[in-house]
PDB file of C-alpha atoms in Angstrom:
ATOM      1  CA  MET A 451     107.978  95.972 100.678  1.00 96.00           C
ATOM      2  CA  THR A 452     108.642  92.802 102.637  1.00 97.00           C
ATOM      3  CA  ASP A 453     110.319  89.688 101.310  1.00 97.00           C
ATOM      4  CA  SER A 454     109.125  86.726 103.362  1.00 98.00           C
ATOM      5  CA  PHE A 455     110.851  83.383 103.888  1.00 98.00           C
ATOM      6  CA  MET A 456     111.124  80.631 106.477  1.00 97.00           C
ATOM      7  CA  ALA A 457     114.243  79.834 108.494  1.00 96.00           C
ATOM      8  CA  VAL A 458     115.218  77.672 111.440  1.00 94.00           C
ATOM      9  CA  ILE A 459     115.844  80.018 114.361  1.00 93.00           C
ATOM     10  CA  SER A 460     116.851  78.425 117.673  1.00 90.00           C
ATOM     11  CA  SER A 461     115.812  74.998 116.342  1.00 93.00           C
ATOM     12  CA  VAL A 462     112.330  76.251 115.394  1.00 95.00           C
ATOM     13  CA  LEU A 463     111.105  76.949 111.855  1.00 97.00           C
ATOM     14  CA  ARG A 464     110.009  80.582 111.929  1.00 97.00           C
ATOM     15  CA  PRO A 465     108.684  83.160 109.437  1.00 98.00           C
ATOM     16  CA  CYS A 466     111.207  85.889 108.617  1.00 98.00           C
ATOM     17  CA  GLN A 467     111.096  89.068 106.572  1.00 98.00           C
ATOM     18  CA  ASN A 468     113.608  91.119 104.674  1.00 98.00           C
ATOM     19  CA  VAL A 469     112.536  94.738 104.231  1.00 98.00           C
ATOM     20  CA  LEU A 470     113.220  96.215 100.781  1.00 98.00           C
ATOM     21  CA  ALA A 471     112.758  99.622  99.171  1.00 98.00           C
ATOM     22  CA  TYR A 472     113.353 100.311  95.482  1.00 98.00           C
ATOM     23  CA  LYS A 473     114.559 103.543  93.897  1.00 98.00           C
ATOM     24  CA  VAL A 474     114.089 102.868  90.190  1.00 98.00           C
ATOM     25  CA  GLY A 475     116.950 103.939  87.943  1.00 98.00           C
ATOM     26  CA  THR A 476     116.395 106.533  85.227  1.00 98.00           C
ATOM     27  CA  THR A 477     118.642 104.939  82.585  1.00 98.00           C
ATOM     28  CA  TYR A 478     119.381 101.334  83.574  1.00 98.00           C
ATOM     29  CA  PRO A 479     116.464 100.279  85.780  1.00 98.00           C
ATOM     30  CA  ASN A 480     117.199  96.570  85.304  1.00 97.00           C
ATOM     31  CA  HIS A 481     120.638  96.899  86.926  1.00 98.00           C
ATOM     32  CA  HIS A 482     120.806  97.070  90.710  1.00 98.00           C
ATOM     33  CA  VAL A 483     123.034  98.560  93.387  1.00 98.00           C
ATOM     34  CA  ILE A 484     122.033  97.080  96.754  1.00 99.00           C
ATOM     35  CA  VAL A 485     122.760  98.981  99.971  1.00 99.00           C
ATOM     36  CA  GLY A 486     122.098  96.633 102.860  1.00 98.00           C
ATOM     37  CA  ALA A 487     122.498  95.748 106.516  1.00 99.00           C
ATOM     38  CA  HIS A 488     121.006  93.135 108.802  1.00 98.00           C
ATOM     39  CA  ARG A 489     118.184  94.288 111.033  1.00 98.00           C
ATOM     40  CA  ASP A 490     118.211  91.498 113.620  1.00 98.00           C
ATOM     41  CA  ALA A 491     120.256  91.099 116.809  1.00 98.00           C
ATOM     42  CA  VAL A 492     120.980  88.245 119.202  1.00 97.00           C
ATOM     43  CA  SER A 493     118.297  87.776 121.827  1.00 94.00           C
ATOM     44  CA  VAL A 494     120.327  88.998 124.820  1.00 96.00           C
ATOM     45  CA  SER A 495     121.483  92.212 123.141  1.00 98.00           C
ATOM     46  CA  PRO A 496     119.835  95.581 122.437  1.00 98.00           C
ATOM     47  CA  GLY A 497     121.788  95.439 119.152  1.00 98.00           C
ATOM     48  CA  ALA A 498     122.872  99.072 118.973  1.00 98.00           C
ATOM     49  CA  ASP A 499     126.156  98.516 117.157  1.00 98.00           C
ATOM     50  CA  ASP A 500     125.261  95.014 115.916  1.00 98.00           C
ATOM     51  CA  ASN A 501     123.428  96.007 113.910  1.00 98.00           C
ATOM     52  CA  GLY A 502     121.383  99.078 114.652  1.00 98.00           C
ATOM     53  CA  SER A 503     124.337 101.048 113.305  1.00 99.00           C
ATOM     54  CA  GLY A 504     124.221  99.484 109.845  1.00 99.00           C
ATOM     55  CA  THR A 505     120.423  99.590 109.758  1.00 98.00           C
ATOM     56  CA  ALA A 506     120.443 103.313 110.543  1.00 98.00           C
ATOM     57  CA  GLY A 507     123.076 103.766 107.847  1.00 99.00           C
ATOM     58  CA  VAL A 508     120.852 102.200 105.194  1.00 99.00           C
ATOM     59  CA  LEU A 509     117.909 104.373 106.240  1.00 98.00           C
ATOM     60  CA  GLU A 510     120.045 107.518 106.164  1.00 98.00           C
ATOM     61  CA  ILE A 511     121.414 106.773 102.700  1.00 99.00           C
ATOM     62  CA  ALA A 512     117.849 106.183 101.502  1.00 98.00           C
ATOM     63  CA  ARG A 513     116.780 109.502 103.033  1.00 98.00           C
ATOM     64  CA  VAL A 514     119.549 111.394 101.265  1.00 98.00           C
ATOM     65  CA  LEU A 515     118.984 109.780  97.860  1.00 98.00           C
ATOM     66  CA  VAL A 516     115.185 109.766  97.839  1.00 97.00           C
ATOM     67  CA  ASN A 517     114.870 112.815  95.561  1.00 97.00           C
ATOM     68  CA  ILE A 518     118.164 112.436  93.687  1.00 98.00           C
ATOM     69  CA  PRO A 519     117.880 110.590  90.350  1.00 98.00           C
ATOM     70  CA  THR A 520     120.170 107.605  89.905  1.00 98.00           C
ATOM     71  CA  GLU A 521     121.126 105.927  86.638  1.00 98.00           C
ATOM     72  CA  VAL A 522     120.603 102.410  87.999  1.00 98.00           C
ATOM     73  CA  THR A 523     118.036 101.085  90.447  1.00 98.00           C
ATOM     74  CA  VAL A 524     119.154 101.361  94.064  1.00 98.00           C
ATOM     75  CA  ILE A 525     117.683  98.788  96.428  1.00 99.00           C
ATOM     76  CA  PHE A 526     117.763  99.524 100.160  1.00 99.00           C
ATOM     77  CA  ALA A 527     117.705  96.199 101.991  1.00 99.00           C
ATOM     78  CA  LEU A 528     117.391  95.275 105.658  1.00 99.00           C
ATOM     79  CA  TRP A 529     118.132  91.571 105.987  1.00 98.00           C
ATOM     80  CA  ASP A 530     116.514  89.311 108.559  1.00 98.00           C
ATOM     81  CA  ALA A 531     118.024  86.284 110.345  1.00 98.00           C
ATOM     82  CA  GLU A 532     121.671  87.238 109.791  1.00 98.00           C
ATOM     83  CA  GLU A 533     122.578  86.171 113.302  1.00 98.00           C
ATOM     84  CA  SER A 534     121.199  82.682 112.643  1.00 97.00           C
ATOM     85  CA  GLY A 535     123.169  82.064 109.440  1.00 97.00           C
ATOM     86  CA  LEU A 536     122.820  84.909 106.914  1.00 98.00           C
ATOM     87  CA  TYR A 537     119.448  83.465 105.959  1.00 98.00           C
ATOM     88  CA  GLY A 538     117.927  86.710 104.704  1.00 98.00           C
ATOM     89  CA  SER A 539     120.691  87.553 102.276  1.00 98.00           C
ATOM     90  CA  TYR A 540     121.060  83.937 101.130  1.00 98.00           C
ATOM     91  CA  HIS A 541     117.324  83.901 100.397  1.00 98.00           C
ATOM     92  CA  TYR A 542     117.494  87.151  98.436  1.00 98.00           C
ATOM     93  CA  VAL A 543     120.512  86.142  96.359  1.00 98.00           C
ATOM     94  CA  SER A 544     118.950  82.798  95.507  1.00 98.00           C
ATOM     95  CA  GLU A 545     115.717  84.447  94.366  1.00 98.00           C
ATOM     96  CA  ALA A 546     117.614  87.150  92.468  1.00 98.00           C
ATOM     97  CA  GLN A 547     119.647  84.550  90.608  1.00 96.00           C
ATOM     98  CA  GLU A 548     116.491  82.674  89.601  1.00 96.00           C
ATOM     99  CA  ARG A 549     115.028  85.939  88.290  1.00 96.00           C
ATOM    100  CA  GLY A 550     118.210  86.711  86.388  1.00 95.00           C
ATOM    101  CA  ASP A 551     118.723  90.013  88.200  1.00 98.00           C
ATOM    102  CA  SER A 552     121.720  92.124  87.224  1.00 97.00           C
ATOM    103  CA  ILE A 553     123.353  92.974  90.557  1.00 98.00           C
ATOM    104  CA  VAL A 554     126.040  95.574  89.925  1.00 98.00           C
ATOM    105  CA  TYR A 555     127.185  95.932  93.535  1.00 98.00           C
ATOM    106  CA  ASN A 556     126.256  95.084  97.104  1.00 98.00           C
ATOM    107  CA  LEU A 557     127.421  97.441  99.850  1.00 99.00           C
ATOM    108  CA  ASN A 558     126.923  95.937 103.301  1.00 99.00           C
ATOM    109  CA  MET A 559     127.293  97.818 106.599  1.00 99.00           C
ATOM    110  CA  ASP A 560     127.597  95.727 109.748  1.00 98.00           C
ATOM    111  CA  MET A 561     128.880  97.148 113.057  1.00 99.00           C
ATOM    112  CA  ILE A 562     130.067 100.625 112.077  1.00 99.00           C
ATOM    113  CA  GLY A 563     129.784 102.565 115.332  1.00 98.00           C
ATOM    114  CA  HIS A 564     131.921 101.265 118.198  1.00 98.00           C
ATOM    115  CA  TYR A 565     133.156 104.168 120.319  1.00 98.00           C
ATOM    116  CA  GLU A 566     136.824 103.121 120.335  1.00 98.00           C
ATOM    117  CA  ASN A 567     137.126 103.947 116.618  1.00 98.00           C
ATOM    118  CA  THR A 568     137.876 107.343 115.114  1.00 98.00           C
ATOM    119  CA  ASP A 569     139.341 107.359 111.609  1.00 98.00           C
ATOM    120  CA  SER A 570     139.810 103.867 110.154  1.00 98.00           C
ATOM    121  CA  ALA A 571     137.627 100.997 108.975  1.00 99.00           C
ATOM    122  CA  ASN A 572     137.823  97.424 107.748  1.00 98.00           C
ATOM    123  CA  VAL A 573     136.779  96.863 104.155  1.00 98.00           C
ATOM    124  CA  PHE A 574     136.095  93.171 103.525  1.00 98.00           C
ATOM    125  CA  HIS A 575     135.441  91.926  99.999  1.00 98.00           C
ATOM    126  CA  GLY A 576     135.159  88.957  97.663  1.00 97.00           C
ATOM    127  CA  PRO A 577     137.234  88.090  94.576  1.00 97.00           C
ATOM    128  CA  LEU A 578     136.303  91.446  92.989  1.00 97.00           C
ATOM    129  CA  THR A 579     137.773  94.514  94.690  1.00 97.00           C
ATOM    130  CA  ALA A 580     137.209  97.479  92.361  1.00 97.00           C
ATOM    131  CA  TYR A 581     134.340  98.976  94.335  1.00 98.00           C
ATOM    132  CA  SER A 582     135.906  98.162  97.697  1.00 98.00           C
ATOM    133  CA  ASN A 583     138.952 100.141  96.587  1.00 98.00           C
ATOM    134  CA  LEU A 584     136.614 102.920  95.487  1.00 98.00           C
ATOM    135  CA  TRP A 585     135.158 103.008  99.027  1.00 98.00           C
ATOM    136  CA  ILE A 586     138.684 103.298 100.415  1.00 98.00           C
ATOM    137  CA  HIS A 587     139.568 106.122  98.017  1.00 98.00           C
ATOM    138  CA  LEU A 588     136.416 108.130  98.725  1.00 98.00           C
ATOM    139  CA  ALA A 589     136.593 107.626 102.499  1.00 98.00           C
ATOM    140  CA  ASP A 590     140.165 108.903 102.513  1.00 98.00           C
ATOM    141  CA  SER A 591     139.710 111.819 100.129  1.00 98.00           C
ATOM    142  CA  LEU A 592     136.377 113.054 101.467  1.00 98.00           C
ATOM    143  CA  LEU A 593     136.462 112.188 105.166  1.00 98.00           C
ATOM    144  CA  ASN A 594     140.064 111.417 106.105  1.00 98.00           C
ATOM    145  CA  VAL A 595     139.076 107.850 107.014  1.00 98.00           C
ATOM    146  CA  LYS A 596     141.636 105.149 106.301  1.00 98.00           C
ATOM    147  CA  GLY A 597     139.991 102.062 104.854  1.00 98.00           C
ATOM    148  CA  VAL A 598     141.949  98.834 105.152  1.00 98.00           C
ATOM    149  CA  LEU A 599     141.405  96.169 102.508  1.00 98.00           C
ATOM    150  CA  ALA A 600     140.827  93.395 105.049  1.00 98.00           C
ATOM    151  CA  GLY A 601     140.399  90.320 102.884  1.00 97.00           C
ATOM    152  CA  ALA A 602     137.515  87.884 102.662  1.00 97.00           C
ATOM    153  CA  SER A 603     134.947  87.325 105.392  1.00 97.00           C
ATOM    154  CA  SER A 604     132.036  84.913 105.606  1.00 98.00           C
ATOM    155  CA  GLY A 605     130.585  86.638 108.646  1.00 97.00           C
ATOM    156  CA  SER A 606     128.088  89.078 107.157  1.00 98.00           C
ATOM    157  CA  ASP A 607     125.470  89.549 104.462  1.00 98.00           C
ATOM    158  CA  HIS A 608     127.833  90.476 101.641  1.00 98.00           C
ATOM    159  CA  TYR A 609     129.055  86.865 101.614  1.00 98.00           C
ATOM    160  CA  PRO A 610     126.189  85.230  99.648  1.00 98.00           C
ATOM    161  CA  PHE A 611     126.685  87.878  96.956  1.00 98.00           C
ATOM    162  CA  THR A 612     130.409  87.135  96.644  1.00 98.00           C
ATOM    163  CA  LEU A 613     129.724  83.388  96.371  1.00 98.00           C
ATOM    164  CA  LYS A 614     127.664  84.067  93.245  1.00 97.00           C
ATOM    165  CA  GLY A 615     130.334  86.269  91.691  1.00 96.00           C
ATOM    166  CA  PHE A 616     128.844  89.672  92.463  1.00 97.00           C
ATOM    167  CA  ASP A 617     131.019  92.597  93.537  1.00 98.00           C
ATOM    168  CA  ALA A 618     130.398  93.269  97.229  1.00 98.00           C
ATOM    169  CA  THR A 619     131.890  95.261 100.096  1.00 98.00           C
ATOM    170  CA  PHE A 620     131.465  94.670 103.827  1.00 98.00           C
ATOM    171  CA  VAL A 621     132.271  97.849 105.757  1.00 99.00           C
ATOM    172  CA  ALA A 622     132.947  97.404 109.480  1.00 99.00           C
ATOM    173  CA  GLU A 623     134.544  99.240 112.360  1.00 98.00           C
ATOM    174  CA  ARG A 624     138.310  98.831 112.504  1.00 98.00           C
ATOM    175  CA  LYS A 625     138.470  98.114 116.259  1.00 98.00           C
ATOM    176  CA  PHE A 626     135.950  95.386 117.000  1.00 98.00           C
ATOM    177  CA  SER A 627     133.284  96.086 119.606  1.00 98.00           C
ATOM    178  CA  THR A 628     134.115  95.244 123.208  1.00 98.00           C
ATOM    179  CA  VAL A 629     130.415  94.644 123.918  1.00 98.00           C
ATOM    180  CA  TYR A 630     129.702  92.347 120.971  1.00 98.00           C
ATOM    181  CA  HIS A 631     126.586  90.200 121.492  1.00 98.00           C
ATOM    182  CA  GLN A 632     126.251  91.434 125.059  1.00 98.00           C
ATOM    183  CA  VAL A 633     123.482  93.130 126.958  1.00 98.00           C
ATOM    184  CA  ARG A 634     125.761  96.195 127.022  1.00 98.00           C
ATOM    185  CA  ASP A 635     125.592  96.704 123.253  1.00 98.00           C
ATOM    186  CA  SER A 636     123.778 100.017 123.670  1.00 98.00           C
ATOM    187  CA  SER A 637     124.297 103.523 122.311  1.00 98.00           C
ATOM    188  CA  THR A 638     126.492 104.221 125.347  1.00 98.00           C
ATOM    189  CA  TYR A 639     129.282 102.374 123.552  1.00 98.00           C
ATOM    190  CA  MET A 640     128.870 104.057 120.179  1.00 98.00           C
ATOM    191  CA  SER A 641     130.543 107.009 118.501  1.00 98.00           C
ATOM    192  CA  PHE A 642     128.035 108.765 116.280  1.00 98.00           C
ATOM    193  CA  PRO A 643     130.641 111.080 114.668  1.00 98.00           C
ATOM    194  CA  TYR A 644     132.624 108.003 113.620  1.00 98.00           C
ATOM    195  CA  MET A 645     129.517 106.190 112.396  1.00 98.00           C
ATOM    196  CA  THR A 646     128.516 109.272 110.395  1.00 98.00           C
ATOM    197  CA  LYS A 647     131.836 109.204 108.528  1.00 98.00           C
ATOM    198  CA  LEU A 648     131.380 105.566 107.517  1.00 98.00           C
ATOM    199  CA  VAL A 649     127.810 106.182 106.377  1.00 99.00           C
ATOM    200  CA  ARG A 650     128.911 109.182 104.312  1.00 98.00           C
ATOM    201  CA  ALA A 651     131.686 107.165 102.683  1.00 99.00           C
ATOM    202  CA  SER A 652     129.194 104.405 101.900  1.00 99.00           C
ATOM    203  CA  LEU A 653     126.729 106.909 100.450  1.00 99.00           C
ATOM    204  CA  ALA A 654     129.441 108.401  98.244  1.00 98.00           C
ATOM    205  CA  THR A 655     130.466 104.959  97.027  1.00 98.00           C
ATOM    206  CA  ALA A 656     126.963 103.697  96.279  1.00 98.00           C
ATOM    207  CA  TYR A 657     126.062 106.898  94.450  1.00 98.00           C
ATOM    208  CA  SER A 658     129.309 106.911  92.457  1.00 98.00           C
ATOM    209  CA  VAL A 659     128.722 103.327  91.344  1.00 98.00           C
ATOM    210  CA  SER A 660     125.133 104.104  90.392  1.00 98.00           C
ATOM    211  CA  GLU A 661     126.238 106.994  88.182  1.00 98.00           C
ATOM    212  CA  THR A 662     129.282 105.450  86.487  1.00 97.00           C
ATOM    213  CA  PHE A 663     128.111 101.907  85.747  1.00 97.00           C
ATOM    214  CA  LEU A 664     127.797 100.989  82.066  1.00 95.00           C
ATOM    215  CA  PRO A 665     126.266  97.655  81.045  1.00 93.00           C
ATOM    216  CA  LYS A 666     128.377  95.355  78.940  1.00 85.00           C
ATOM    217  CA  ALA A 667     127.324  95.160  75.324  1.00 81.00           C
ATOM    218  CA  THR A 668     125.364  91.988  74.527  1.00 78.00           C
ATOM    219  CA  LEU A 669     124.168  90.375  71.322  1.00 80.00           C
ATOM    220  CA  SER A 670     121.065  88.250  71.035  1.00 79.00           C
ATOM    221  CA  ILE A 671     120.149  86.268  67.908  1.00 83.00           C
ATOM    222  CA  SER A 672     116.787  84.608  67.360  1.00 84.00           C
ATOM    223  CA  TYR A 673     115.722  82.158  64.664  1.00 86.00           C
ATOM    224  CA  PRO A 674     111.929  82.240  64.223  1.00 89.00           C
ATOM    225  CA  SER A 675     112.088  79.412  61.653  1.00 84.00           C
ATOM    226  CA  GLY A 676     114.558  77.311  63.618  1.00 87.00           C
ATOM    227  CA  VAL A 677     118.346  77.302  63.840  1.00 83.00           C
ATOM    228  CA  PRO A 678     119.879  76.971  60.335  1.00 83.00           C
ATOM    229  CA  SER A 679     122.388  74.219  59.642  1.00 82.00           C
ATOM    230  CA  MET A 680     124.956  76.709  58.367  1.00 81.00           C
ATOM    231  CA  LEU A 681     125.678  80.377  59.021  1.00 72.00           C
ATOM    232  CA  THR A 682     127.705  82.733  56.864  1.00 68.00           C
TER     233      THR A 682
END
């Protein structure tokens, strides 16, 4: 489905669209793991690494999980207007908060394929780091990729989630692209074996979270005749 909103792009108010797909959870459908990446690029660039790489990663994870049951709902999200100010993810988080959505985790992939990388990655995060550390553990144990806990970053679509207190991870190539935002950002400057490792680590992390999450116990009390003046 598409999630439409308006944003100022190059000083002009324009219609934008996030693209979302839902895989409904079998046990906790009202709790969400969001696997996302931004689908836009700057106007001068083909956008292969930034961010065709992350977009392809989301699509591949969706392809792998399509027939595999998950305990929670997994949302596959391609954000629009990231390059203009993270507008797509800000819009989604704002709407999700108004709905009262339970967002367990956001895993964001942005620039995961530059050819000068082989076996390490940056793992940016917010105040919560449990799932970012899980990504690091799985990447190392399964794929021999060294994830580096790289601190906070406001430069990608995980950021609006962290501002609202949600656990989020921003996975990115360790050595930053030499053709960033240039007309040369094509597949010529990408390593698909390296990108595959990061996508596999992200798949393993998202799936592990979806299968191990347990909601916190809650208690709700209603008073059909009004709140009493005293409770025993």
